[in-house]
Coordinates of C-alpha atoms and ligand atoms in Angstrom, one line a residue:
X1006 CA 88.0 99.7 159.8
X1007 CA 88.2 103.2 160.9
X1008 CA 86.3 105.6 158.5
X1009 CA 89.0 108.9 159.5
X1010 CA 90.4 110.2 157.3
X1011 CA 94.6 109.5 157.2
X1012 CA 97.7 111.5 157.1
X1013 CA 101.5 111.1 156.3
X1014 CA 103.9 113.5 157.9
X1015 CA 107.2 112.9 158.5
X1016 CA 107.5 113.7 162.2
X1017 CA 104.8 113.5 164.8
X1018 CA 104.8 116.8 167.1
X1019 CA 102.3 118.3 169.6
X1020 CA 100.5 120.2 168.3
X1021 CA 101.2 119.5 164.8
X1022 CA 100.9 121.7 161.8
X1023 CA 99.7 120.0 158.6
X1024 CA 100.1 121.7 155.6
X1025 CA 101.4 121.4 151.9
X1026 CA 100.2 119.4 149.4
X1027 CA 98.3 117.4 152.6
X1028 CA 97.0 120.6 153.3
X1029 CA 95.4 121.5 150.4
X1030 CA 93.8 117.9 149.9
X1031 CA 92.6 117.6 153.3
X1032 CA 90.6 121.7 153.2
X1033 CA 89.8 121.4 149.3
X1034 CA 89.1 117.7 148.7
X1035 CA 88.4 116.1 152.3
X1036 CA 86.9 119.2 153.7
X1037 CA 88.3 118.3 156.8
X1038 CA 86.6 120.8 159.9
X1039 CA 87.3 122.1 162.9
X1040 CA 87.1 119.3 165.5
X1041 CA 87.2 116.3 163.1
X1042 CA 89.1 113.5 164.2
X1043 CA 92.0 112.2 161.8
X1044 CA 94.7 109.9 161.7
X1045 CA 98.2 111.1 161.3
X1046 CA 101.1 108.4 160.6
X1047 CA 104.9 109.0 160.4
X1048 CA 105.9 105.9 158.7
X1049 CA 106.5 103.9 162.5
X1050 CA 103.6 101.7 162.0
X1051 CA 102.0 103.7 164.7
X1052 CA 98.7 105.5 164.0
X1053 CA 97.8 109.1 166.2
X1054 CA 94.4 109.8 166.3
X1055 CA 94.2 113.8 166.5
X1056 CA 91.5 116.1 167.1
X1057 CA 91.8 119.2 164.0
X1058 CA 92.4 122.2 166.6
X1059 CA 92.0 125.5 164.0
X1060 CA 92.1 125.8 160.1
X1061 CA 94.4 128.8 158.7
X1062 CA 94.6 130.0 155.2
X1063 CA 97.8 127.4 154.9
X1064 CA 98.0 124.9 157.3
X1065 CA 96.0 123.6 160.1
X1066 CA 96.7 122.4 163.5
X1067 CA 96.1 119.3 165.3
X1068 CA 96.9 118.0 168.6
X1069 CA 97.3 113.7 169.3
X1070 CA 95.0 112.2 171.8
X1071 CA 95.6 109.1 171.1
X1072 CA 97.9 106.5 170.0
X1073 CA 97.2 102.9 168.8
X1074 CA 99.2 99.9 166.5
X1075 CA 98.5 99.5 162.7
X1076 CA 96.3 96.8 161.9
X1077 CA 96.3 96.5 158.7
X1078 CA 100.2 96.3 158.2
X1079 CA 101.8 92.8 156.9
X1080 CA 103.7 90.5 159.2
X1081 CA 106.1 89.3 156.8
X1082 CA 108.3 91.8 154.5
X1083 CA 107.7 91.3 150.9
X1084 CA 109.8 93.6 148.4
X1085 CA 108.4 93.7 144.8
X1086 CA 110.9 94.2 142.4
X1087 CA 109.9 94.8 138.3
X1088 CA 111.4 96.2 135.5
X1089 CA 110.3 99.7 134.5
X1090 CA 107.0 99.6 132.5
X1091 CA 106.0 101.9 130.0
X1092 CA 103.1 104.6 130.3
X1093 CA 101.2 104.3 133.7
X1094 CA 101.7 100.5 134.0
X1095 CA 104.4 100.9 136.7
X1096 CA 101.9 103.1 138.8
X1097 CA 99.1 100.3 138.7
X1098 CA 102.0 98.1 139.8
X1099 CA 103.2 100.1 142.8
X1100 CA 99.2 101.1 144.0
X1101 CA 98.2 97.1 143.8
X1102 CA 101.7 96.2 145.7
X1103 CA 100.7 98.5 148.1
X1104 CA 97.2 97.6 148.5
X1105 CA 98.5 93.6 148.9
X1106 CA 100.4 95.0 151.8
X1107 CA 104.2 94.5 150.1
X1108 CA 106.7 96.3 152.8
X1109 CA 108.6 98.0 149.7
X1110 CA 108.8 98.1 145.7
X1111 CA 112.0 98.3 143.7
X1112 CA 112.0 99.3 139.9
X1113 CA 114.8 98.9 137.8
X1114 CA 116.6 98.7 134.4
X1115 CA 117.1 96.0 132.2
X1116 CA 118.8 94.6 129.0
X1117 CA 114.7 94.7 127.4
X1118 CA 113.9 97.7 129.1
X1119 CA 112.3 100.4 126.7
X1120 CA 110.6 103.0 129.0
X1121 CA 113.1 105.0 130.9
X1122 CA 112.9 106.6 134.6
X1123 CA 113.6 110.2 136.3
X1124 CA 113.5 111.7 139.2
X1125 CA 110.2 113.4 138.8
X1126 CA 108.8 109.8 137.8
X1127 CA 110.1 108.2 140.8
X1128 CA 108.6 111.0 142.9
X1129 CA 105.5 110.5 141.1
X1130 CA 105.7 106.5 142.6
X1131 CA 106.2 107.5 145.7
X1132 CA 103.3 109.6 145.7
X1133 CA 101.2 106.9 144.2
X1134 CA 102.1 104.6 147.0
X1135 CA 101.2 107.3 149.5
X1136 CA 97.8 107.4 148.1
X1137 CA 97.3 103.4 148.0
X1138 CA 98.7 103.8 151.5
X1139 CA 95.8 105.9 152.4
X1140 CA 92.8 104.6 150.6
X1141 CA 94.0 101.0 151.8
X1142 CA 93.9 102.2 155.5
X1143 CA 98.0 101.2 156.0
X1144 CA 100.1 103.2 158.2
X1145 CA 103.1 103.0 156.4
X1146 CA 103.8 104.1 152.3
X1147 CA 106.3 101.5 151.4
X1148 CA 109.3 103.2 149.3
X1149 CA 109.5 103.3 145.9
X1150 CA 113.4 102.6 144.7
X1151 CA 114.9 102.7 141.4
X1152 CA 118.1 101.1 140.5
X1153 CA 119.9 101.8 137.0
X1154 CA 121.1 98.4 136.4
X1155 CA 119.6 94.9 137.4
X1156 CA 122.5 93.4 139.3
X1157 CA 121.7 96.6 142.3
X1158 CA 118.2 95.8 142.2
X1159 CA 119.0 92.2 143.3
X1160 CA 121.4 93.2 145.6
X1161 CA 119.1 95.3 147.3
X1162 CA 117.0 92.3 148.2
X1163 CA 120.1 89.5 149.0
X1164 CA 119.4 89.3 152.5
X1165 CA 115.7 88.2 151.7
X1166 CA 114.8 84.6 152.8
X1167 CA 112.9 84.1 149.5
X1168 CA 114.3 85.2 146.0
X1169 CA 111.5 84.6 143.4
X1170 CA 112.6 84.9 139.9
X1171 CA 109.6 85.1 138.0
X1172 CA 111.1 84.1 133.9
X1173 CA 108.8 83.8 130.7
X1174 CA 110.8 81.4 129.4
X1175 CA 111.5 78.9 132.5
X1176 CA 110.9 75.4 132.2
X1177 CA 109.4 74.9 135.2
X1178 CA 108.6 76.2 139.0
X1179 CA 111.7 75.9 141.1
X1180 CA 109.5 77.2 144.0
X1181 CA 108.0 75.4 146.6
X1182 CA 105.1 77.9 147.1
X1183 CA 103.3 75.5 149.7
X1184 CA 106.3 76.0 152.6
X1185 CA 107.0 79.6 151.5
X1186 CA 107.7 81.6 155.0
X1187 CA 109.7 84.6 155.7
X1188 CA 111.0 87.6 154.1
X1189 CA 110.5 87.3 150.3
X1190 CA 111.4 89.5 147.4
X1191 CA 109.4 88.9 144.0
X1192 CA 111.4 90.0 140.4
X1193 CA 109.7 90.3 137.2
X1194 CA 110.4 92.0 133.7
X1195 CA 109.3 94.4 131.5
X1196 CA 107.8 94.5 128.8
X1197 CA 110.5 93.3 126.6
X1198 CA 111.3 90.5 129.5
X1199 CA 114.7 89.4 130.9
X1200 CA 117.6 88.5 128.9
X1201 CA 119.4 85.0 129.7
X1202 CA 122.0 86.8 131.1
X1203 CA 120.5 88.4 133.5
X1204 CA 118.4 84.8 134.1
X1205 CA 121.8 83.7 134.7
X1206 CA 122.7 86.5 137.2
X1207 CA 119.5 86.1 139.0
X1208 CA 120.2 81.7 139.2
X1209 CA 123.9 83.1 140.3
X1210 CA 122.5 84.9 143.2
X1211 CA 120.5 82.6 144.6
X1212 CA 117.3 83.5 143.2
X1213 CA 114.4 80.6 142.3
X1214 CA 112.7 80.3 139.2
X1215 CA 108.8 80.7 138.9
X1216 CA 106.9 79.7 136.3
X1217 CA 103.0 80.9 135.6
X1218 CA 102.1 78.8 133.1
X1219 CA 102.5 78.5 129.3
X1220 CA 101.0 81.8 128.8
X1221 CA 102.7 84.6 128.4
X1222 CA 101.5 87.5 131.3
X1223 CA 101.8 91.2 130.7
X1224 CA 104.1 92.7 133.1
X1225 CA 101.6 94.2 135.4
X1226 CA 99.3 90.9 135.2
X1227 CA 102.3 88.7 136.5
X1228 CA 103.0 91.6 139.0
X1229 CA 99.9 91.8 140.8
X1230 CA 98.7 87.8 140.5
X1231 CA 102.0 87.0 142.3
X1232 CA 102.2 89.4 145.0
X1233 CA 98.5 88.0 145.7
X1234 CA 99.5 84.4 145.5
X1235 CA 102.9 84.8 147.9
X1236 CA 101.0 87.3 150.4
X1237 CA 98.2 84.5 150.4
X1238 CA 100.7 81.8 150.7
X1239 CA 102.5 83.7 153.4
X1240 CA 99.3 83.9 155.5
X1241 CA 99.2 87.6 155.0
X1242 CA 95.6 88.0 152.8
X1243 CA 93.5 87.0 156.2
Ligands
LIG1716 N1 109.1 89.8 126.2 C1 108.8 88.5 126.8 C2 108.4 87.5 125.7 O1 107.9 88.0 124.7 O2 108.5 86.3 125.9 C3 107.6 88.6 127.7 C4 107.9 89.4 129.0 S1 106.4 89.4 130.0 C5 105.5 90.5 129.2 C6 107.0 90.4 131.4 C7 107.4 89.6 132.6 O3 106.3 89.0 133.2 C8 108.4 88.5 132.3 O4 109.8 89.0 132.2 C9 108.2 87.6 133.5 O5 108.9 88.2 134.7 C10 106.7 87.7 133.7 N2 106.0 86.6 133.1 C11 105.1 86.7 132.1 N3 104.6 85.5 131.8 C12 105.2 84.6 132.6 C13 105.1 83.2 132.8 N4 104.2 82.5 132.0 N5 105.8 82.6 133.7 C14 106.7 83.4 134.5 N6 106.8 84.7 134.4 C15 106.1 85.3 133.5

């Protein structure tokens, strides 16, 4: 795994001009020199190794000499949706996701839902996942969506191959993990779970119950063990 240090910018140019927030972590945090080499990714997948040119008192300047593929991006898109968590449990969420390779995480609002979400919140996500994006070695930060009702957030993820409804109070596992392939999107609840209304909605659209057991999980424990077991299932964890 390459040890340089990585990058997000929005649009690759030659040479480019780094600076910002990226700025200021890469001179006060990294201290990145003159000459280093670094990795600079605009979100394509692509990775453009660049050679630090000069250092100013705001920004510094790089120029690409090379280009190469991510390696370390999933094959198979995997959306995360889950209810919004209270405190910093949503962030834990969105860094493991990340780290498990998930293409994208929704959150969203629910019947049981007691922590509530702005826009400086879902900026902070997004920044979060940024950083996961980064230490992990990915190429691409997978967005961080919010949707104010339930029945959006499962729209948002109709056209998946696999709808995974994971439900406290399910019976049994209506998922065949063993002959899981292809796009997949994993729901869970808050804190305060899911209502049978919305257990109803989800069944309506398609979705397929999973069970984990007869214990109860927290949110973030049911989060993270079943991105893990579907990207493992899905070939992606190898
Ligand atoms: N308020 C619910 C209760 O007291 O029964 C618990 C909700 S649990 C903390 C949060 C979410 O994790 C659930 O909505 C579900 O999506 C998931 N979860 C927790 N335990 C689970 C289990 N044994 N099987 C399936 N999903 C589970």
């Amino acid at each position: 795994m390459s040890q340089h240090r990585r990058f997000f910018v929005d649009k690759i140019t030659q040479p480019l001009e780094i600076d910002g927030e990226e700025f200021r972590h890469a001179i006060g945090v990294l201290r990145i020199k003159q000459n280093d080499t670094i990795i600079v990714c605009d979100g394509s997948g692509t990775e453009y190794l660049c050679n630090v040119d000069s250092i100013g008192k705001k920004s510094f300047s790089a120029s690409v000499f090379d280009t190469r593929p991510s390696q370390t991006e999933a094959q198979t898109d995997v959306t995360l949706l889950v209810g919004y968590l209270k405190g910093d449990k949503t962030e834990l969420v969105v860094q493991k996701a990340v780290e498990l390779g998930l293409k994208r995480i929704v959150v969203f609002n629910s019947k049981f839902c007691s922590a509530y979400m702005n826009e400086n919140k879902l900026a902070r996500l997004n920044k979060v996942s940024q950083e996961a994006s980064k230490q992990c070695g990915r190429a691409i930060a997978p967005k961080v969506d919010y949707f104010d009702t339930f029945q959006q957030a499962l729209q948002s993820v109709e056209h998946c191959k696999n709808k995974l409804f994971a439900c406290e109070f399910a019976k049994e596992n209506a998922t065949d993990f063993g002959v899981l392939q292809g796009s997949t999107a994993i729901v869970v609840g808050s804190e305060g779970g899911f209502s049978q209304q919305e257990n109803d909605l989800a069944m309506q659209m398609g979705f397929s119950t999973v069970f984990l057991g007869k214990r109860i999980l927290r949110a973030e424990t049911a989060c993270i063990s079943l991105c893990a077991i579907v990207m493992h299932r899905l070939g992606e964890l190898q």
